[in-house]
């Protein structure tokens, strides 16, 4: 589900990590830490023999083949068995024990979708909701292409006046209420971006609105637009005016996974729970900017002006005033009929046992898509994962034996809400808690040339150091490493993990996690996120001609995996976790000061002090263990590294959302993608619930102390 990397001029340049559920990744507040700044000391990078085998195994021609295969299959969740079997068979060929892993999950499919506008003069006109077939791009005209719709949207046929509500954030709605704009009984016209789309629908529903239409605004494409003279896809790099962003409208920040089986696996015959608290009760549809233009125009002269509303990113780049409306007699008819089913989905799980049975590395990517293509989201990652399995085969053929268990996971139904990965984690949670050393995620492996890294703090150092070993094919000149490009793009900031891709379920049972990607920025070809135009034709013509970026990201992922599988002492940097905790603390202290609340957060300081002590001790011990080659000591250190993160998991979960259990980081309640640090405390303050905030100071401090205790030698 990852998100697109396109930034509006109003958003900071940091935060380019693309997650497939995500659209915009707002940069978190943390400003106190020193960014990673050291560039490559040696050029070209020096690799060990085994690193060379892996890196040299990546062949952009075979990655091109995998991308072409995935880019021509229907892989909508539950409809992609053929691609699952193909993936299983190739993993097997590459020496893995591979099998399909089936769950029976609740999904919804489009049956009939239509939208019409009635103008003030009484004329009714249809609004085009489907994307144009393009002769240049074979999959966009196939009879089995996937129509536009919102996954998990409610069925309904509603006609009403409509109101433009900006990006539909909680703050946008608060402002409209404050200004007295009539929302009850109206349809919401909402601009994509900033928060997860399901939360836009949730906010509209909570304000008594009866339907939602969400549109893409060309303002998010910066200068790369038709209005600024750039030729659109398929002839140029600008967005096709008719491209539509599909996607799920699950209330993601409350609960990912199959909404009918909260907390337990969706095996056939499992009891099914009520879903009303996580799926919308009102219908919604996505539309293109071309379709949105007349809808916005029809509100000109009615309701409040953009200046009166005075909210950031309110006004987009279409020719309209972006007034709120409603306009008397101007109505939308939104007709959305869905078919709901409990239906099989297929993860592919492939593994090789390591010599240490109690240490496991999981590497995952989802395979399902909203369209036949999906060559950016997520099949750039799928092609990379396939090539990675081939690279490891070469290493195995050369006599290498993994110390730790390797699991490759090709997830299904991620797009609806990380369904495949969540059900698998729920089924195997005990084994994972006993053995998982880390989870590596690649979703949108490539949608452009700008590398992004999100990770739990103990993996920042290995995650950035290994980028120095990879040659970036084409960003900012010759002879530059992936690390150089990442530095330019992010100023050296590793992202805090929120949600929007399959790392979520691992992180919230206390497993160290990494999410890597390479995205597109303001001067790159526009990536058609969740549109039929995210296709093989787009990828091979604009996104990554020659598939060299795919190869570089695959090389990087394979080195990350190799070191986590093969290093005697796990390459974890615990002191950095303490540094990050302190930065999150300072952010929280600022937030509390701004809010003018008197909340005592000193227990957090004490807990972080204790954690820092333990982190230093274990770091020293790790060095000693490595220097002495002492097997017993190495095992002791690795066990603590594997387990410490479990301490951050709070029984019962965060307030109002039991699934999210990590006390240090979680997706924001009203963002869905972007992370909130110390979420229990921070959101208690944000929403004015001080008893909750106070309770969570204690619970968060206890979590940090538990993690510290686990690290204690
Ligand atoms: C009604 O208004 C719409 C929008 O301005 C316009 O396109 C249409 O031609 C008008 N119909 C008539 C009958 O005037
Ligand atoms: C939806 O409602 C509109 C307006 O009431 C009506 O014309 C249309 O036939 C309805 N669609 C369906 C599929 O019932
Ligand atoms: C768009 O172009 C203008 C004028 O050249 C420039 O000032 C602005 O920074 C550009 N915006 C982006 C997002 O690149
Ligand atoms: C708009 O909002 C900003 C920030 O909230 C505020 O500083 C400014 O005074 C407001 N402008 C108007 C015209 O109300
Ligand atoms: C891998 O290990 C597991 C558990 O330790 C065992 O059940 C399984 O049979 C092993 N698989 C192979 C192929 O050795
Ligand atoms: C890139 O590095 C190689 C090897 O160090 C060197 O031979 C080559 O001249 C460099 N190319 C450029 C364009 O700097
Ligand atoms: C604060 O949280 C508690 C527990 O979830 C809830 O009962 C209470 O209504 C909340 N109060 C506010 C003002 O949100
Ligand atoms: Zn994705």
Tab-separated table of C-alpha atoms in Angstrom, residues 361-706:
chain	number	residue	atom	x	y	z
A	361	UNK	CA	15.002	-13.396	9.681
A	362	UNK	CA	11.800	-12.688	7.725
A	363	UNK	CA	11.993	-10.749	4.442
A	364	UNK	CA	8.637	-9.733	2.992
A	365	UNK	CA	6.922	-7.986	0.123
A	366	UNK	CA	3.281	-8.009	-0.867
A	367	UNK	CA	2.216	-9.245	-4.275
A	368	UNK	CA	-1.402	-8.078	-4.544
A	369	UNK	CA	-2.273	-4.962	-6.543
A	370	UNK	CA	-5.256	-2.749	-7.375
A	371	UNK	CA	-4.672	-3.201	-11.082
A	372	UNK	CA	-3.189	-5.640	-13.583
A	373	UNK	CA	0.132	-3.798	-13.385
A	374	UNK	CA	1.365	-2.534	-10.046
A	375	UNK	CA	4.951	-2.458	-11.286
A	376	UNK	CA	5.808	0.179	-8.715
A	377	UNK	CA	3.442	-0.823	-5.912
A	378	UNK	CA	4.463	-3.478	-5.012
A	379	UNK	CA	5.862	-5.524	-7.858
A	380	UNK	CA	9.109	-3.570	-8.045
A	381	UNK	CA	9.624	-5.124	-4.621
A	382	UNK	CA	8.290	-8.495	-5.830
A	383	UNK	CA	10.732	-8.555	-8.767
A	384	UNK	CA	13.547	-7.610	-6.376
A	385	UNK	CA	12.580	-10.326	-3.880
A	386	UNK	CA	12.555	-12.921	-6.649
A	387	UNK	CA	16.009	-11.830	-7.792
A	388	UNK	CA	17.183	-11.897	-4.173
A	389	UNK	CA	16.153	-15.542	-3.911
A	390	UNK	CA	18.248	-16.235	-7.029
A	391	UNK	CA	21.209	-14.333	-5.552
A	392	UNK	CA	21.046	-16.403	-2.351
A	393	UNK	CA	20.943	-19.559	-4.443
A	394	UNK	CA	24.308	-18.538	-5.915
A	395	UNK	CA	25.677	-18.073	-2.419
A	396	UNK	CA	24.324	-21.464	-1.338
A	397	UNK	CA	25.786	-23.052	-4.468
A	398	UNK	CA	29.134	-21.563	-3.461
A	399	UNK	CA	28.927	-23.504	-0.190
A	400	UNK	CA	27.478	-20.894	2.174
A	401	UNK	CA	25.192	-22.107	4.954
A	402	UNK	CA	22.882	-19.680	6.725
A	403	UNK	CA	23.412	-19.402	10.481
A	404	UNK	CA	19.843	-18.240	10.928
A	405	UNK	CA	16.524	-19.279	9.404
A	406	UNK	CA	15.558	-17.267	6.315
A	407	UNK	CA	11.870	-16.786	5.549
A	408	UNK	CA	10.799	-15.105	2.314
A	409	UNK	CA	7.181	-13.950	2.382
A	410	UNK	CA	5.139	-12.849	-0.620
A	411	UNK	CA	2.025	-11.414	1.016
A	412	UNK	CA	-1.491	-11.271	-0.389
A	413	UNK	CA	-4.182	-8.678	0.454
A	414	UNK	CA	-1.785	-6.092	1.831
A	415	UNK	CA	-3.671	-3.430	-0.077
A	416	UNK	CA	-6.906	-3.955	1.819
A	417	UNK	CA	-5.097	-3.461	5.128
A	418	UNK	CA	-2.022	-5.702	5.506
A	419	UNK	CA	-4.335	-8.692	5.695
A	420	UNK	CA	-1.998	-11.519	4.606
A	421	UNK	CA	0.929	-10.487	6.811
A	422	UNK	CA	-1.247	-9.737	9.835
A	423	UNK	CA	-3.029	-13.099	9.718
A	424	UNK	CA	0.311	-14.905	9.335
A	425	UNK	CA	1.832	-13.042	12.292
A	426	UNK	CA	-1.290	-13.801	14.354
A	427	UNK	CA	-1.019	-17.488	13.523
A	428	UNK	CA	2.727	-17.731	14.231
A	429	UNK	CA	3.078	-15.122	16.955
A	430	UNK	CA	4.563	-17.453	19.562
A	431	UNK	CA	7.228	-18.846	17.258
A	432	UNK	CA	8.002	-15.357	15.983
A	433	UNK	CA	8.378	-14.005	19.502
A	434	UNK	CA	10.693	-16.882	20.308
A	435	UNK	CA	12.889	-16.691	17.223
A	436	UNK	CA	12.491	-13.547	15.066
A	437	UNK	CA	15.587	-11.354	15.031
A	438	UNK	CA	14.170	-8.892	12.476
A	439	UNK	CA	11.683	-8.279	9.670
A	440	UNK	CA	12.826	-6.622	6.437
A	441	UNK	CA	10.119	-5.081	4.255
A	442	UNK	CA	10.220	-3.961	0.653
A	443	UNK	CA	6.953	-2.709	-0.788
A	444	UNK	CA	7.384	-0.016	-3.442
A	445	UNK	CA	10.994	-1.003	-4.081
A	446	UNK	CA	11.209	1.519	-6.919
A	447	UNK	CA	8.994	4.355	-8.115
A	448	UNK	CA	11.889	6.729	-8.739
A	449	UNK	CA	15.580	7.282	-7.944
A	450	UNK	CA	15.381	8.569	-4.349
A	451	UNK	CA	16.277	6.023	-1.674
A	452	UNK	CA	14.352	5.939	1.575
A	453	UNK	CA	14.906	4.017	4.799
A	454	UNK	CA	12.624	3.517	7.765
A	455	UNK	CA	13.807	1.364	10.662
A	456	UNK	CA	13.702	0.729	14.360
A	457	UNK	CA	16.652	2.643	15.861
A	458	UNK	CA	19.024	-0.268	16.573
A	459	UNK	CA	19.106	-0.935	12.812
A	460	UNK	CA	19.884	2.617	11.664
A	461	UNK	CA	23.628	2.068	11.664
A	462	UNK	CA	23.725	-1.150	9.645
A	463	UNK	CA	20.965	0.221	7.409
A	464	UNK	CA	22.927	3.323	6.474
A	465	UNK	CA	26.427	1.785	6.430
A	466	UNK	CA	25.443	-0.867	3.907
A	467	UNK	CA	24.107	1.791	1.535
A	468	UNK	CA	27.739	2.847	1.136
A	469	UNK	CA	28.496	-0.496	-0.496
A	470	UNK	CA	26.017	-0.011	-3.328
A	471	UNK	CA	26.609	2.051	-6.456
A	472	UNK	CA	23.640	4.251	-7.313
A	473	UNK	CA	23.024	4.023	-11.057
A	474	UNK	CA	21.635	7.467	-11.797
A	475	UNK	CA	21.054	10.114	-9.184
A	476	UNK	CA	23.040	13.348	-8.931
A	477	UNK	CA	26.001	12.370	-11.097
A	478	UNK	CA	28.509	9.550	-11.508
A	479	UNK	CA	30.312	7.462	-8.962
A	480	UNK	CA	27.907	7.983	-6.140
A	481	UNK	CA	26.679	5.452	-3.662
A	482	UNK	CA	23.130	4.700	-2.624
A	483	UNK	CA	24.142	6.372	0.613
A	484	UNK	CA	25.108	9.610	-1.180
A	485	UNK	CA	21.739	9.730	-2.924
A	486	UNK	CA	19.889	8.928	0.311
A	487	UNK	CA	21.764	11.744	2.063
A	488	UNK	CA	20.815	14.236	-0.616
A	489	UNK	CA	17.183	13.225	-0.453
A	490	UNK	CA	16.673	12.894	3.301
A	491	UNK	CA	19.510	14.976	4.794
A	492	UNK	CA	20.476	11.811	6.610
A	493	UNK	CA	17.256	11.109	8.495
A	494	UNK	CA	15.971	7.585	8.945
A	495	UNK	CA	12.196	7.515	9.195
A	496	UNK	CA	10.264	6.393	12.218
A	497	UNK	CA	8.005	3.468	11.276
A	498	UNK	CA	4.309	4.371	11.271
A	499	UNK	CA	2.196	2.099	9.126
A	500	UNK	CA	1.150	1.590	5.544
A	501	UNK	CA	2.950	-1.623	4.822
A	502	UNK	CA	3.569	-5.145	6.077
A	503	UNK	CA	6.138	-4.329	8.766
A	504	UNK	CA	3.232	-3.151	10.945
A	505	UNK	CA	2.204	-6.462	12.462
A	506	UNK	CA	5.805	-7.466	13.144
A	507	UNK	CA	6.683	-4.187	14.818
A	508	UNK	CA	3.669	-4.308	17.110
A	509	UNK	CA	4.585	-7.709	18.518
A	510	UNK	CA	8.050	-6.318	19.247
A	511	UNK	CA	10.151	-7.398	16.271
A	512	UNK	CA	12.946	-5.148	14.991
A	513	UNK	CA	11.899	-3.885	11.554
A	514	UNK	CA	13.204	-2.186	8.440
A	515	UNK	CA	11.351	-0.751	5.440
A	516	UNK	CA	13.302	0.192	2.311
A	517	UNK	CA	12.192	1.922	-0.870
A	518	UNK	CA	13.269	4.197	-3.673
A	519	UNK	CA	10.776	6.882	-4.557
A	520	UNK	CA	10.027	9.731	-6.893
A	521	UNK	CA	10.409	13.407	-6.085
A	522	UNK	CA	9.392	16.736	-7.611
A	523	UNK	CA	11.704	16.580	-10.639
A	524	UNK	CA	11.093	12.905	-11.466
A	525	UNK	CA	8.415	11.385	-13.696
A	526	UNK	CA	5.080	11.284	-11.851
A	527	UNK	CA	4.331	7.808	-10.551
A	528	UNK	CA	0.653	6.887	-10.948
A	529	UNK	CA	0.136	5.519	-7.458
A	530	UNK	CA	-2.717	2.949	-7.255
A	531	UNK	CA	-3.761	3.714	-10.851
A	532	UNK	CA	-3.944	1.378	-13.860
A	533	UNK	CA	-1.035	3.437	-15.212
A	534	UNK	CA	1.324	2.045	-12.561
A	535	UNK	CA	2.236	-0.524	-15.190
A	536	UNK	CA	5.116	-2.350	-16.835
A	537	UNK	CA	4.981	0.156	-19.686
A	538	UNK	CA	5.312	3.083	-17.260
A	539	UNK	CA	8.108	1.436	-15.285
A	540	UNK	CA	10.143	0.407	-18.310
A	541	UNK	CA	9.631	3.756	-20.073
A	542	UNK	CA	9.717	6.307	-17.238
A	543	UNK	CA	10.185	4.827	-13.772
A	544	UNK	CA	13.291	2.698	-14.204
A	545	UNK	CA	14.237	2.099	-17.852
A	546	UNK	CA	16.760	-0.752	-17.843
A	547	UNK	CA	15.785	-1.779	-14.273
A	548	UNK	CA	19.089	-0.569	-12.823
A	549	UNK	CA	17.429	1.027	-9.795
A	550	UNK	CA	15.699	-2.271	-9.116
A	551	UNK	CA	19.084	-4.007	-9.186
A	552	UNK	CA	20.651	-1.475	-6.808
A	553	UNK	CA	17.805	-1.749	-4.293
A	554	UNK	CA	17.989	-5.537	-4.527
A	555	UNK	CA	21.737	-5.489	-3.893
A	556	UNK	CA	21.130	-3.331	-0.844
A	557	UNK	CA	18.390	-5.588	0.504
A	558	UNK	CA	20.528	-8.674	-0.052
A	559	UNK	CA	23.442	-7.203	1.912
A	560	UNK	CA	21.121	-6.231	4.749
A	561	UNK	CA	19.731	-9.762	4.796
A	562	UNK	CA	23.176	-11.326	4.520
A	563	UNK	CA	24.621	-9.467	7.507
A	564	UNK	CA	21.579	-10.173	9.648
A	565	UNK	CA	21.847	-13.850	8.699
A	566	UNK	CA	25.592	-14.290	8.818
A	567	UNK	CA	27.329	-11.908	11.233
A	568	UNK	CA	28.454	-13.725	14.382
A	569	UNK	CA	27.143	-10.888	16.520
A	570	UNK	CA	23.941	-9.351	15.162
A	571	UNK	CA	24.755	-5.908	13.699
A	572	UNK	CA	22.541	-3.982	16.148
A	573	UNK	CA	23.405	-0.541	17.532
A	574	UNK	CA	21.684	-0.317	20.910
A	575	UNK	CA	23.215	3.006	22.003
A	576	UNK	CA	21.447	4.562	19.007
A	577	UNK	CA	18.123	3.399	20.421
A	578	UNK	CA	18.862	5.469	23.507
A	579	UNK	CA	19.769	8.479	21.354
A	580	UNK	CA	16.476	8.178	19.499
A	581	UNK	CA	14.449	7.727	22.691
A	582	UNK	CA	15.942	10.938	24.001
A	583	UNK	CA	15.030	12.766	20.792
A	584	UNK	CA	11.439	11.488	21.008
A	585	UNK	CA	11.407	12.637	24.605
A	586	UNK	CA	12.484	16.150	23.602
A	587	UNK	CA	9.775	16.238	20.937
A	588	UNK	CA	7.227	15.243	23.539
A	589	UNK	CA	8.504	17.844	25.998
A	590	UNK	CA	8.111	20.510	23.274
A	591	UNK	CA	4.630	19.310	22.469
A	592	UNK	CA	3.607	19.428	26.114
A	593	UNK	CA	5.069	22.891	26.544
A	594	UNK	CA	3.182	24.138	23.468
A	595	UNK	CA	-0.045	22.658	24.780
A	596	UNK	CA	0.409	24.476	28.095
A	597	UNK	CA	-0.316	21.313	30.098
A	598	UNK	CA	1.319	20.443	33.381
A	599	UNK	CA	2.117	16.792	32.779
A	600	UNK	CA	4.979	15.206	34.681
A	601	UNK	CA	7.022	13.191	32.195
A	602	UNK	CA	10.083	12.747	34.393
A	603	UNK	CA	9.475	8.979	34.705
A	604	UNK	CA	10.403	8.814	31.021
A	605	UNK	CA	13.754	10.460	31.704
A	606	UNK	CA	14.552	7.935	34.395
A	607	UNK	CA	13.567	5.076	32.145
A	608	UNK	CA	15.623	6.364	29.221
A	609	UNK	CA	18.626	6.819	31.541
A	610	UNK	CA	18.322	3.206	32.612
A	611	UNK	CA	17.938	2.043	29.011
A	612	UNK	CA	21.006	4.011	27.978
A	613	UNK	CA	23.081	2.340	30.693
A	614	UNK	CA	21.999	-1.139	29.615
A	615	UNK	CA	22.562	-0.240	25.956
A	616	UNK	CA	26.146	0.777	26.682
A	617	UNK	CA	26.788	-2.405	28.654
A	618	UNK	CA	25.446	-4.711	25.981
A	619	UNK	CA	27.334	-2.802	23.314
A	620	UNK	CA	30.595	-3.315	25.213
A	621	UNK	CA	29.772	-6.935	25.754
A	622	UNK	CA	29.020	-7.369	22.044
A	623	UNK	CA	32.452	-5.979	21.143
A	624	UNK	CA	34.108	-8.240	23.636
A	625	UNK	CA	32.185	-11.257	22.346
A	626	UNK	CA	33.163	-10.495	18.748
A	627	UNK	CA	36.812	-9.870	19.625
A	628	UNK	CA	37.111	-13.092	21.643
A	629	UNK	CA	34.971	-15.120	19.259
A	630	UNK	CA	33.406	-16.511	22.434
A	631	UNK	CA	30.420	-18.605	21.315
A	632	UNK	CA	28.622	-18.495	24.667
A	633	UNK	CA	28.969	-14.747	24.942
A	634	UNK	CA	27.895	-14.259	21.309
A	635	UNK	CA	24.781	-16.323	21.938
A	636	UNK	CA	23.986	-14.318	25.056
A	637	UNK	CA	24.301	-10.986	23.237
A	638	UNK	CA	22.323	-12.156	20.218
A	639	UNK	CA	19.520	-13.457	22.406
A	640	UNK	CA	19.221	-10.083	24.113
A	641	UNK	CA	19.340	-8.246	20.797
A	642	UNK	CA	16.638	-10.531	19.451
A	643	UNK	CA	14.394	-10.084	22.481
A	644	UNK	CA	14.776	-6.548	23.870
A	645	UNK	CA	12.201	-5.011	21.524
A	646	UNK	CA	9.517	-7.335	22.980
A	647	UNK	CA	9.742	-5.215	26.146
A	648	UNK	CA	8.196	-2.244	24.331
A	649	UNK	CA	5.007	-4.196	23.696
A	650	UNK	CA	2.251	-3.147	26.061
A	651	UNK	CA	-0.431	-5.663	27.012
A	652	UNK	CA	-3.846	-4.385	25.998
A	653	UNK	CA	-2.407	-2.016	23.407
A	654	UNK	CA	-2.796	1.717	22.924
A	655	UNK	CA	-5.967	3.549	24.035
A	656	UNK	CA	-8.933	2.657	21.776
A	657	UNK	CA	-6.704	0.515	19.554
A	658	UNK	CA	-5.599	-2.701	21.125
A	659	UNK	CA	-3.755	-3.960	18.040
A	660	UNK	CA	-1.084	-1.257	18.218
A	661	UNK	CA	1.073	-2.246	21.151
A	662	UNK	CA	4.481	-0.641	20.690
A	663	UNK	CA	4.868	2.108	23.321
A	664	UNK	CA	7.588	3.965	21.358
A	665	UNK	CA	6.065	4.306	17.879
A	666	UNK	CA	2.728	3.836	16.130
A	667	UNK	CA	0.841	5.311	13.193
A	668	UNK	CA	-0.964	8.520	14.178
A	669	UNK	CA	-4.659	8.074	14.919
A	670	UNK	CA	-5.469	10.740	12.336
A	671	UNK	CA	-2.597	10.047	9.922
A	672	UNK	CA	-2.677	6.289	9.373
A	673	UNK	CA	0.748	6.370	7.728
A	674	UNK	CA	3.008	8.787	9.536
A	675	UNK	CA	4.392	7.806	12.912
A	676	UNK	CA	3.697	9.282	16.310
A	677	UNK	CA	6.382	8.666	18.928
A	678	UNK	CA	5.366	7.819	22.495
A	679	UNK	CA	1.853	7.596	21.013
A	680	UNK	CA	-0.044	6.932	24.248
A	681	UNK	CA	1.243	10.112	25.855
A	682	UNK	CA	1.421	12.270	22.750
A	683	UNK	CA	-2.111	11.535	21.563
A	684	UNK	CA	-3.485	11.858	25.098
A	685	UNK	CA	-2.104	15.405	25.082
A	686	UNK	CA	-3.166	16.073	21.493
A	687	UNK	CA	-6.755	15.053	22.173
A	688	UNK	CA	-6.903	16.716	25.566
A	689	UNK	CA	-7.243	13.465	27.507
A	690	UNK	CA	-4.852	14.109	30.370
A	691	UNK	CA	-5.759	11.126	32.497
A	692	UNK	CA	-4.863	8.938	29.539
A	693	UNK	CA	-1.680	10.906	28.946
A	694	UNK	CA	-0.655	10.536	32.601
A	695	UNK	CA	-1.426	6.817	32.627
A	696	UNK	CA	0.671	6.407	29.479
A	697	UNK	CA	3.667	8.196	30.937
A	698	UNK	CA	3.834	5.298	33.389
A	699	UNK	CA	3.049	2.611	30.848
A	700	UNK	CA	5.605	3.976	28.365
A	701	UNK	CA	8.290	4.291	31.033
A	702	UNK	CA	7.534	0.723	32.105
A	703	UNK	CA	7.929	-0.475	28.526
A	704	UNK	CA	11.319	1.186	28.249
A	705	UNK	CA	12.358	-0.296	31.595
A	706	UNK	CA	11.239	-3.764	30.473
